[in-house]
PDB file of C-alpha atoms in Angstrom:
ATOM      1  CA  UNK A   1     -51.245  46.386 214.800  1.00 77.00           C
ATOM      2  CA  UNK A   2     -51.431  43.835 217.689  1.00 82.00           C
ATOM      3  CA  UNK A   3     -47.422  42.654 218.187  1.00 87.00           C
ATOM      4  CA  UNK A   4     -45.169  41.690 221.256  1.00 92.00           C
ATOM      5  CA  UNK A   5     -41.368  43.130 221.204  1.00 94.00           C
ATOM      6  CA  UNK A   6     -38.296  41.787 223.084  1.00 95.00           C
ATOM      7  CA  UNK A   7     -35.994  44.937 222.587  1.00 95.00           C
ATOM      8  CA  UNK A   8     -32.699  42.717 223.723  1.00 95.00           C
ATOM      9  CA  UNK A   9     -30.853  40.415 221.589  1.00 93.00           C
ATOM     10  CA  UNK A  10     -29.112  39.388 224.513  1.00 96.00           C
ATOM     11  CA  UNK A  11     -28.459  39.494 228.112  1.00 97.00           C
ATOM     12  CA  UNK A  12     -25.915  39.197 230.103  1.00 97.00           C
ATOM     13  CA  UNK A  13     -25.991  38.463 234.012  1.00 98.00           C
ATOM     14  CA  UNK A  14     -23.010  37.133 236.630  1.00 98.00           C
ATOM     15  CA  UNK A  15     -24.284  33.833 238.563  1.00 97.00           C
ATOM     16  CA  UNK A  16     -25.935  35.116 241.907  1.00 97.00           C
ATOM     17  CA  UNK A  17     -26.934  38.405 240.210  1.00 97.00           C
ATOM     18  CA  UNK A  18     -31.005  39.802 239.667  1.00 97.00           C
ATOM     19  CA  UNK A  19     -31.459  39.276 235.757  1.00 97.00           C
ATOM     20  CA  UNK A  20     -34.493  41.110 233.916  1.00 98.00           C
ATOM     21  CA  UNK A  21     -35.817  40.159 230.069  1.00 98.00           C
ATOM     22  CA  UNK A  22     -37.631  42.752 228.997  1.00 98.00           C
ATOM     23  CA  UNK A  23     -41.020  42.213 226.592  1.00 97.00           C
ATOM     24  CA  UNK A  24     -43.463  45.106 225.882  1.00 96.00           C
ATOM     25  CA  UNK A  25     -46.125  44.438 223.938  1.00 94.00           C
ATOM     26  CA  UNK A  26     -49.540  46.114 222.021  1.00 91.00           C
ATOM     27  CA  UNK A  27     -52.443  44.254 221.828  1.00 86.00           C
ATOM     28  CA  UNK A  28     -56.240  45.780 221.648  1.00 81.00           C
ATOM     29  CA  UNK A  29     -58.342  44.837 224.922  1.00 79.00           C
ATOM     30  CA  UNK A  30     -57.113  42.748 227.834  1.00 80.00           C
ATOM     31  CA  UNK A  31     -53.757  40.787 227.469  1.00 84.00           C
ATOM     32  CA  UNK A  32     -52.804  37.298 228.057  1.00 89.00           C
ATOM     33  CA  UNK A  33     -48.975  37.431 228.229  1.00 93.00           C
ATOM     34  CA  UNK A  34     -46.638  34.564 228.448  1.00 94.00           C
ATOM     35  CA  UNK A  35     -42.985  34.040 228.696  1.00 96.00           C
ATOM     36  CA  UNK A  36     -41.506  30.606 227.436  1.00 95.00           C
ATOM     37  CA  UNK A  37     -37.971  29.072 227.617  1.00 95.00           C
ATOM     38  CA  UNK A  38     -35.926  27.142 225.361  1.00 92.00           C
ATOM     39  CA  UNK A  39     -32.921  25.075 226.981  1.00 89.00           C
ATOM     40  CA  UNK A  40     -29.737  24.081 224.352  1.00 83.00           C
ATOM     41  CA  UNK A  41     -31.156  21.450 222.551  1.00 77.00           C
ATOM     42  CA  UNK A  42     -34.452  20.963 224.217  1.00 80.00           C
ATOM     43  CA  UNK A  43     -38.045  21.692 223.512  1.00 82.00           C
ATOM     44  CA  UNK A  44     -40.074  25.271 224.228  1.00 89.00           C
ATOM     45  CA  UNK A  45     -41.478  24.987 227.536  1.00 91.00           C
ATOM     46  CA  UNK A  46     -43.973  27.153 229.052  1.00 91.00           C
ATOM     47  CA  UNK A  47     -42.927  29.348 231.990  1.00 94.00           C
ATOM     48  CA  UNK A  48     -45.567  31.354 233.459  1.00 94.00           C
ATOM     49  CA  UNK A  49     -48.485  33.836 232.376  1.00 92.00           C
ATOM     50  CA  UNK A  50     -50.426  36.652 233.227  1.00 92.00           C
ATOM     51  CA  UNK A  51     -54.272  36.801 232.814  1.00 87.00           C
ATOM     52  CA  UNK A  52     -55.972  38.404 235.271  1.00 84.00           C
ATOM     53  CA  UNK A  53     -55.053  39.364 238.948  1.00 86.00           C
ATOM     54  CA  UNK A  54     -51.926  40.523 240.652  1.00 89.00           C
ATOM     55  CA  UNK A  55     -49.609  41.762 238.651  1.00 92.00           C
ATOM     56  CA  UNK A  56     -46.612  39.592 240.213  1.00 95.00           C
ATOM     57  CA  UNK A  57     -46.627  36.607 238.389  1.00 94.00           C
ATOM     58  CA  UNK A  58     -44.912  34.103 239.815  1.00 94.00           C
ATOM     59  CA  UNK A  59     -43.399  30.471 237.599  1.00 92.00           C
ATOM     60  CA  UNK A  60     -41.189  27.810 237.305  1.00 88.00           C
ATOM     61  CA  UNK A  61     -37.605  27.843 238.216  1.00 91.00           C
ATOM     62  CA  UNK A  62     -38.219  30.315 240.451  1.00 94.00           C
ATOM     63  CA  UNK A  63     -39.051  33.338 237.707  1.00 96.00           C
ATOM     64  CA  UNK A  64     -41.570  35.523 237.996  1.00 97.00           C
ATOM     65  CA  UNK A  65     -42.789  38.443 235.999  1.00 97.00           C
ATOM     66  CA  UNK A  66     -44.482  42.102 236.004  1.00 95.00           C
ATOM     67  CA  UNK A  67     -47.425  43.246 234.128  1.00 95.00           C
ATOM     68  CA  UNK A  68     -47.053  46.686 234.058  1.00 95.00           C
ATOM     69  CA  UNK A  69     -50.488  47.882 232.058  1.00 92.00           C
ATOM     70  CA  UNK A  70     -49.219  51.655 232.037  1.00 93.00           C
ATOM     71  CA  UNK A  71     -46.324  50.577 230.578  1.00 95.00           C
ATOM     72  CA  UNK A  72     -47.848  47.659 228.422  1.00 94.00           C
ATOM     73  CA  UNK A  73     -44.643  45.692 229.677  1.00 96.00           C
ATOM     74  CA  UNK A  74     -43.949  42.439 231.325  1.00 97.00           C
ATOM     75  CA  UNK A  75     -40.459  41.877 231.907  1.00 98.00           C
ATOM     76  CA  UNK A  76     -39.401  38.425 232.894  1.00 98.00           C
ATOM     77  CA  UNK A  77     -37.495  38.468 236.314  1.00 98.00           C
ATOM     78  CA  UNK A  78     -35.478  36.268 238.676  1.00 97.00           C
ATOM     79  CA  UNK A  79     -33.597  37.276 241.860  1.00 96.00           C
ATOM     80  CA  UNK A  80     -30.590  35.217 241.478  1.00 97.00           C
ATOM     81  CA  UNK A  81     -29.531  33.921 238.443  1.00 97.00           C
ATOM     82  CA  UNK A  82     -27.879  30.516 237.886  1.00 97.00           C
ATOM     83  CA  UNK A  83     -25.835  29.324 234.924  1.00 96.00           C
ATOM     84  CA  UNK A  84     -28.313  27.036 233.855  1.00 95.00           C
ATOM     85  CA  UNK A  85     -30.661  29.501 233.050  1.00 96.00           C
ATOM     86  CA  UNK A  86     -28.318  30.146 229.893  1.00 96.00           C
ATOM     87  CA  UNK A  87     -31.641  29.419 227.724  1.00 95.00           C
ATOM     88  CA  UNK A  88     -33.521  31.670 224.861  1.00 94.00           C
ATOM     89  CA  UNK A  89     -36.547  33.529 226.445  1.00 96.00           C
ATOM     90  CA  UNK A  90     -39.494  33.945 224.793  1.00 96.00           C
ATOM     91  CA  UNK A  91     -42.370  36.412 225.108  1.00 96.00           C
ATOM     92  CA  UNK A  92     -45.757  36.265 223.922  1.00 93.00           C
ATOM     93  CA  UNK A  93     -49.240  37.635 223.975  1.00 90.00           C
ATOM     94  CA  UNK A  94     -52.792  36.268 222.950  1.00 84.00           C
ATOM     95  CA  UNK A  95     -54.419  38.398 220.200  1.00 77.00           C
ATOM     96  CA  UNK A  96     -57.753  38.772 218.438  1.00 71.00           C
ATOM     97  CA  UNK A  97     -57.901  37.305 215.023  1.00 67.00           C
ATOM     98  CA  UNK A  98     -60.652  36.245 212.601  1.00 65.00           C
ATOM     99  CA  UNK A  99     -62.563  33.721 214.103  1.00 61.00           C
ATOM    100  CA  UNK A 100     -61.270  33.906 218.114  1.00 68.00           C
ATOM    101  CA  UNK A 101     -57.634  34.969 219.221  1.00 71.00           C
ATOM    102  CA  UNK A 102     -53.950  33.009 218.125  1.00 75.00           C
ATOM    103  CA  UNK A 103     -50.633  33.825 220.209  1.00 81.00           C
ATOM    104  CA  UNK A 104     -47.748  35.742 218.815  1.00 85.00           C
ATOM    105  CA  UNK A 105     -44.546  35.185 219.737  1.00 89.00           C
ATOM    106  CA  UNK A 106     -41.511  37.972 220.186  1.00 92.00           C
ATOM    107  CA  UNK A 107     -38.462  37.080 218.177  1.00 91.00           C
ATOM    108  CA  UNK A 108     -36.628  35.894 221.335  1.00 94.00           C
ATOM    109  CA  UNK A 109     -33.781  37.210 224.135  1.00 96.00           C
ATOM    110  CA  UNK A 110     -30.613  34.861 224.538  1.00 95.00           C
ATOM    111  CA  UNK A 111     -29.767  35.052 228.004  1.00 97.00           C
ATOM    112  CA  UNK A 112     -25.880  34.465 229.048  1.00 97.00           C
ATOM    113  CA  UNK A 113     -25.608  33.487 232.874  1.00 97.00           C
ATOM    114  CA  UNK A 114     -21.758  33.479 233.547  1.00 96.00           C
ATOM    115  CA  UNK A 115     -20.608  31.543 236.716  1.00 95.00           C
TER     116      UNK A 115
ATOM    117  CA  UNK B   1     -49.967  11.385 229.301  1.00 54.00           C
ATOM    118  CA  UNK B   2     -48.143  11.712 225.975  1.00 79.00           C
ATOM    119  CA  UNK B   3     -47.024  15.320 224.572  1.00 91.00           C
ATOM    120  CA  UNK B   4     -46.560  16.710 220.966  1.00 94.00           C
ATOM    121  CA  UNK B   5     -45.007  14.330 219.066  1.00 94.00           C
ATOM    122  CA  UNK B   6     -43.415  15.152 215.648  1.00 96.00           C
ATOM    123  CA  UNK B   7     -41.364  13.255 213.020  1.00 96.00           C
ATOM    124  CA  UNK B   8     -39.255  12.577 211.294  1.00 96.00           C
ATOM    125  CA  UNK B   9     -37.212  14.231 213.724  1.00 94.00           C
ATOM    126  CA  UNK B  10     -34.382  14.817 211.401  1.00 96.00           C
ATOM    127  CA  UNK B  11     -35.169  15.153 207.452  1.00 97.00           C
ATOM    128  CA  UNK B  12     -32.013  15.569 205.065  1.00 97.00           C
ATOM    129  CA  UNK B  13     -33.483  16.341 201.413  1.00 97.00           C
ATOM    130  CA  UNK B  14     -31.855  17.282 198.149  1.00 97.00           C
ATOM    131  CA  UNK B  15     -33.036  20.923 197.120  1.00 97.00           C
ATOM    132  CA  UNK B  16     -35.683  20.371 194.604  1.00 97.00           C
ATOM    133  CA  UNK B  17     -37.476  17.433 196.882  1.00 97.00           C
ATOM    134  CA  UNK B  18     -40.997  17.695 198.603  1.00 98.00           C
ATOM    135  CA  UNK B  19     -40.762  17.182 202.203  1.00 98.00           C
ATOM    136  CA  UNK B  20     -43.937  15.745 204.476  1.00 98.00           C
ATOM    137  CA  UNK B  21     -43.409  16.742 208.308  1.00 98.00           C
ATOM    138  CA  UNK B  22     -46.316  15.157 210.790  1.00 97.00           C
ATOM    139  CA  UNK B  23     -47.323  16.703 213.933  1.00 97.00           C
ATOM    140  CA  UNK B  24     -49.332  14.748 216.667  1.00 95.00           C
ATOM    141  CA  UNK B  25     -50.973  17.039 219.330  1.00 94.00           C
ATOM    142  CA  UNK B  26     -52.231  16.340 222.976  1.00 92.00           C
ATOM    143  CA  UNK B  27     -55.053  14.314 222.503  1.00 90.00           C
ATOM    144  CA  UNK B  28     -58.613  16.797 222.888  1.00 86.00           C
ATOM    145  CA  UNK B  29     -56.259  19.910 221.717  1.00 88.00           C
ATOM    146  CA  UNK B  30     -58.428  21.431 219.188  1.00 86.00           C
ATOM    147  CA  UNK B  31     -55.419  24.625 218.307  1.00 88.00           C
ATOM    148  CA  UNK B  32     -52.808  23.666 216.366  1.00 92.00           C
ATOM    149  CA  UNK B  33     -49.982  25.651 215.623  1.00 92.00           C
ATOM    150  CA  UNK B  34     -46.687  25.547 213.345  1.00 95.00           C
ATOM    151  CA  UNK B  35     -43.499  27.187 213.398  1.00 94.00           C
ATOM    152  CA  UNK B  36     -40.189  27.669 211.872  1.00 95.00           C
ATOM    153  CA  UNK B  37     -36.904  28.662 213.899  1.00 92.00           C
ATOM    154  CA  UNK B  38     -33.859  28.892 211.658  1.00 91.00           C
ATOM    155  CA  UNK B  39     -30.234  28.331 213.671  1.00 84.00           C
ATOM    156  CA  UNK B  40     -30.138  30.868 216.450  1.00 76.00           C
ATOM    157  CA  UNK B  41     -33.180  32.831 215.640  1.00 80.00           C
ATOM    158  CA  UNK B  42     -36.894  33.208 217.188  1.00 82.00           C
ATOM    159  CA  UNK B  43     -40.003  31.801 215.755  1.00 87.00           C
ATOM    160  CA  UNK B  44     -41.819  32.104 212.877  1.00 90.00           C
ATOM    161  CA  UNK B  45     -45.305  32.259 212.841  1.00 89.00           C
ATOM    162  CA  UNK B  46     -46.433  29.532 209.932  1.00 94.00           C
ATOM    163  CA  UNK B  47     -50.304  28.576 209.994  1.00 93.00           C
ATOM    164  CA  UNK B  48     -52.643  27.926 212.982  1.00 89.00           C
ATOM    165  CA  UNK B  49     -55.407  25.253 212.998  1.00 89.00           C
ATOM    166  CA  UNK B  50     -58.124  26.369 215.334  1.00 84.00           C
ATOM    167  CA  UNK B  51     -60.811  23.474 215.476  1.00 80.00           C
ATOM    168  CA  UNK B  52     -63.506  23.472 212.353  1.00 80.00           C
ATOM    169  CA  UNK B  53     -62.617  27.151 211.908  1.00 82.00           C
ATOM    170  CA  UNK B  54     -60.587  28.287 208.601  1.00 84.00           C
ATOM    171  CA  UNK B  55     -56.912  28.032 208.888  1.00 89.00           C
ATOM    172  CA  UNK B  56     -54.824  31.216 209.374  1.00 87.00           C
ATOM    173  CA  UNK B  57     -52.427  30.972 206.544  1.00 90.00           C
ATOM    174  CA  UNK B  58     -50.803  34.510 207.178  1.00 88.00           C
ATOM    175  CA  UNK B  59     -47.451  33.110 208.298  1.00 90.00           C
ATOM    176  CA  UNK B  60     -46.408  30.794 205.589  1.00 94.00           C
ATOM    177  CA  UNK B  61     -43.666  32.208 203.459  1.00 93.00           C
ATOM    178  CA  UNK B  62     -44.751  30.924 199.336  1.00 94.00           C
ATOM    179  CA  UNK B  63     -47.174  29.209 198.062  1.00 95.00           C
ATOM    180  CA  UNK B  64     -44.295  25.963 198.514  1.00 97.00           C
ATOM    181  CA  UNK B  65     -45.642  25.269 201.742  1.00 97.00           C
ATOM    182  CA  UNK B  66     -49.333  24.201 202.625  1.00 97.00           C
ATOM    183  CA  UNK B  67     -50.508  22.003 205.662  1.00 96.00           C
ATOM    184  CA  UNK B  68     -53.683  20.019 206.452  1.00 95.00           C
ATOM    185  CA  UNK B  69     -55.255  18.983 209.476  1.00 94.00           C
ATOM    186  CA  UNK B  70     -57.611  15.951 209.821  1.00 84.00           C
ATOM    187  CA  UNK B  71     -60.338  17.451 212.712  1.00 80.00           C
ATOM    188  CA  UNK B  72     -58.656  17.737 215.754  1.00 80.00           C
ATOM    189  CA  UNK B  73     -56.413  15.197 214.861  1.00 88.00           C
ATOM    190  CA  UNK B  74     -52.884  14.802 213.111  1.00 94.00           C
ATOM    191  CA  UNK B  75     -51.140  17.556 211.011  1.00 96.00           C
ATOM    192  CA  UNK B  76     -48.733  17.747 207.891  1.00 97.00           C
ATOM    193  CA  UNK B  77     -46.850  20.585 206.743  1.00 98.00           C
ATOM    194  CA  UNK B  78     -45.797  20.032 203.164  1.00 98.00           C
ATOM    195  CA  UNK B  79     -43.053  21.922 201.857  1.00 98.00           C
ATOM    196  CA  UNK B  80     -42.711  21.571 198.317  1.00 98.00           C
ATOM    197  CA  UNK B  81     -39.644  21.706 195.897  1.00 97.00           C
ATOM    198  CA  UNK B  82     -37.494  22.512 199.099  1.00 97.00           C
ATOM    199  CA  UNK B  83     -34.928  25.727 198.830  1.00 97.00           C
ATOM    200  CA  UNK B  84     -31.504  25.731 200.704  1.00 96.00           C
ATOM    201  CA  UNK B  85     -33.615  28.711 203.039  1.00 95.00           C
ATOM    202  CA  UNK B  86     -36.007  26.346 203.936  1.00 97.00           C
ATOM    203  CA  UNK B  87     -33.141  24.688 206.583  1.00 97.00           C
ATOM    204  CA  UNK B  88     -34.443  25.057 210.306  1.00 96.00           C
ATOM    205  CA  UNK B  89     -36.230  23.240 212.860  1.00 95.00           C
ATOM    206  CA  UNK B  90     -39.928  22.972 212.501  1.00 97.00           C
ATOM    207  CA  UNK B  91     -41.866  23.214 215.356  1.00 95.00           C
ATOM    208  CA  UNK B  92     -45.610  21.671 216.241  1.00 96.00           C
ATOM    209  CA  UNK B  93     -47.502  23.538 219.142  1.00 93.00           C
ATOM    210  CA  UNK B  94     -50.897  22.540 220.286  1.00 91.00           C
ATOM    211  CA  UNK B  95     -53.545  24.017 222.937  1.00 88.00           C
ATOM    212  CA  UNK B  96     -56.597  23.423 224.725  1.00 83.00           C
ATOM    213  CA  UNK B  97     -59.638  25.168 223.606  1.00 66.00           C
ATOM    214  CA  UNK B  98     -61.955  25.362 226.066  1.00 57.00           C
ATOM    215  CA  UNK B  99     -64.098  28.131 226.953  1.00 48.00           C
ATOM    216  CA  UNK B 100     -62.118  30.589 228.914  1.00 52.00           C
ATOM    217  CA  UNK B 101     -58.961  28.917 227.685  1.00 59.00           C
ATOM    218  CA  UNK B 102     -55.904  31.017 227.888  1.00 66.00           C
ATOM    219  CA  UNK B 103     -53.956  29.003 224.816  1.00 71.00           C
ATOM    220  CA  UNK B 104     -50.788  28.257 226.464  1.00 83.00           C
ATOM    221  CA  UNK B 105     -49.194  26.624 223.791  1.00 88.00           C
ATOM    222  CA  UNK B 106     -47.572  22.795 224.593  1.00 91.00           C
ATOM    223  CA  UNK B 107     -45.239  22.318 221.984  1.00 93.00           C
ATOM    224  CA  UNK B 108     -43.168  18.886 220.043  1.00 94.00           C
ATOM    225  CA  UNK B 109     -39.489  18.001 220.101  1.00 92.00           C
ATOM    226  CA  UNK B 110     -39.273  19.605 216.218  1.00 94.00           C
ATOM    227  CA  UNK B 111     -38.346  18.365 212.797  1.00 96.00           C
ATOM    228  CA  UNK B 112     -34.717  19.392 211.953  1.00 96.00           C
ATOM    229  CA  UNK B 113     -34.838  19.906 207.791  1.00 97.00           C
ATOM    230  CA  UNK B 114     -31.346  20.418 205.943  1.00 97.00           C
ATOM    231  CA  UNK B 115     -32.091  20.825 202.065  1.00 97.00           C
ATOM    232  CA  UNK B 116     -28.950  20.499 200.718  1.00 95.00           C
TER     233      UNK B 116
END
């Protein structure tokens, strides 16, 4: 079955530190991958993706992420973390389904950035 | 130019009550996409317009809950005779589907439902 996992509930990262999400995912053929953000009490916003080409993605805020196709992983990543990166992380991956492809979603990583 | 728009953007309904939530996508987005994200918690696939295709239905949890979509146009999710588990937020997503399109997803402010 196609699906997209987030294996952390939570993480946990001092201000200044390198912080790492981690998403694996299993999907038949090539995968689109995303990574979305959700801020306290704002909307999901898209962050970056991965569809083709080097495997550094770079996005917003100054995240980037890995497609590792060996490892059918791409952890979301960020040098130096602030505090107001305290946000719920999102993962997903385009999949085949009847009639073209939909996006799944993993079931999220809350991500604690203390100053 | 404008985003997602949903409303209402807060419903309180008695348990028992039918509930009609509207989503408005990016104008020319032909995928359409709704979720549900109780308190604290990730999201829940419900059902997925994609242009004149059929829906995907897979997500949606009972028969209670249904949604139409007018072309490429406006959406309702109906939830009918509303359970105190049908509390979350409600979320509207919709995409661009043009050939080669990699469906990143844009998505509304949400419809906060309490069924009390």
């Amino acid at each position: 079955a196609q699906s997209v996992a987030q294996p952390e509930d939570q993480v946990n990262v001092a201000e200044g530190n390198p912080l790492t999400v981690k998403c694996t995912y299993s999907v038949s053929g090539n995968p689109y991958l995303f990574w979305y953000v959700q801020y306290p009490n704002r909307g999901l916003q898209f962050l970056l993706k991965y569809i083709t080409g080097d495997n550094l993605v770079k996005g917003s805020y100054g995240f980037e992420a890995e497609f590792n196709k060996s490892q059918t992983s791409f952890h979301l990543k960020k040098p130096s973390a602030l505090v107001s990166d305290s946000a719920l992380y999102f993962c997903a991956v385009r999949v085949q389904n009847t009639g073209g492809f939909k996006t799944i979603f993993g079931a999220g990583t809350r991500l604690f950035v203390k100053a | 130019g404008a985003g997602v728009s949903q409303s209402p953007s807060n419903k309180v309904t008695e348990k028992g009550k039918d509930v009609e939530l509207r989503c408005d996508p990016i104008s020319g987005h032909t995928a359409l996409y709704w979720y549900r994200q109780r308190l604290g918690q990730g999201l829940e696939f419900l059902i997925y317009f994609q242009g004149n295709s059929a829906p995907d239905k897979s997500g949606l949890p009972s028969d209670r809950f249904s949604a139409e979509r007018t072309g490429e146009s406006v959406s309702t999710l109906t939830i009918q005779r509303t359970q105190q588990e049908d509390s979350a937020v409600y979320l509207c997503a919709s995409s661009p589907r043009l050939a080669g399109s990699t469906d990143t997803q844009y998505f509304g402010p949400g419809t906060r439902l309490t069924v009390l």
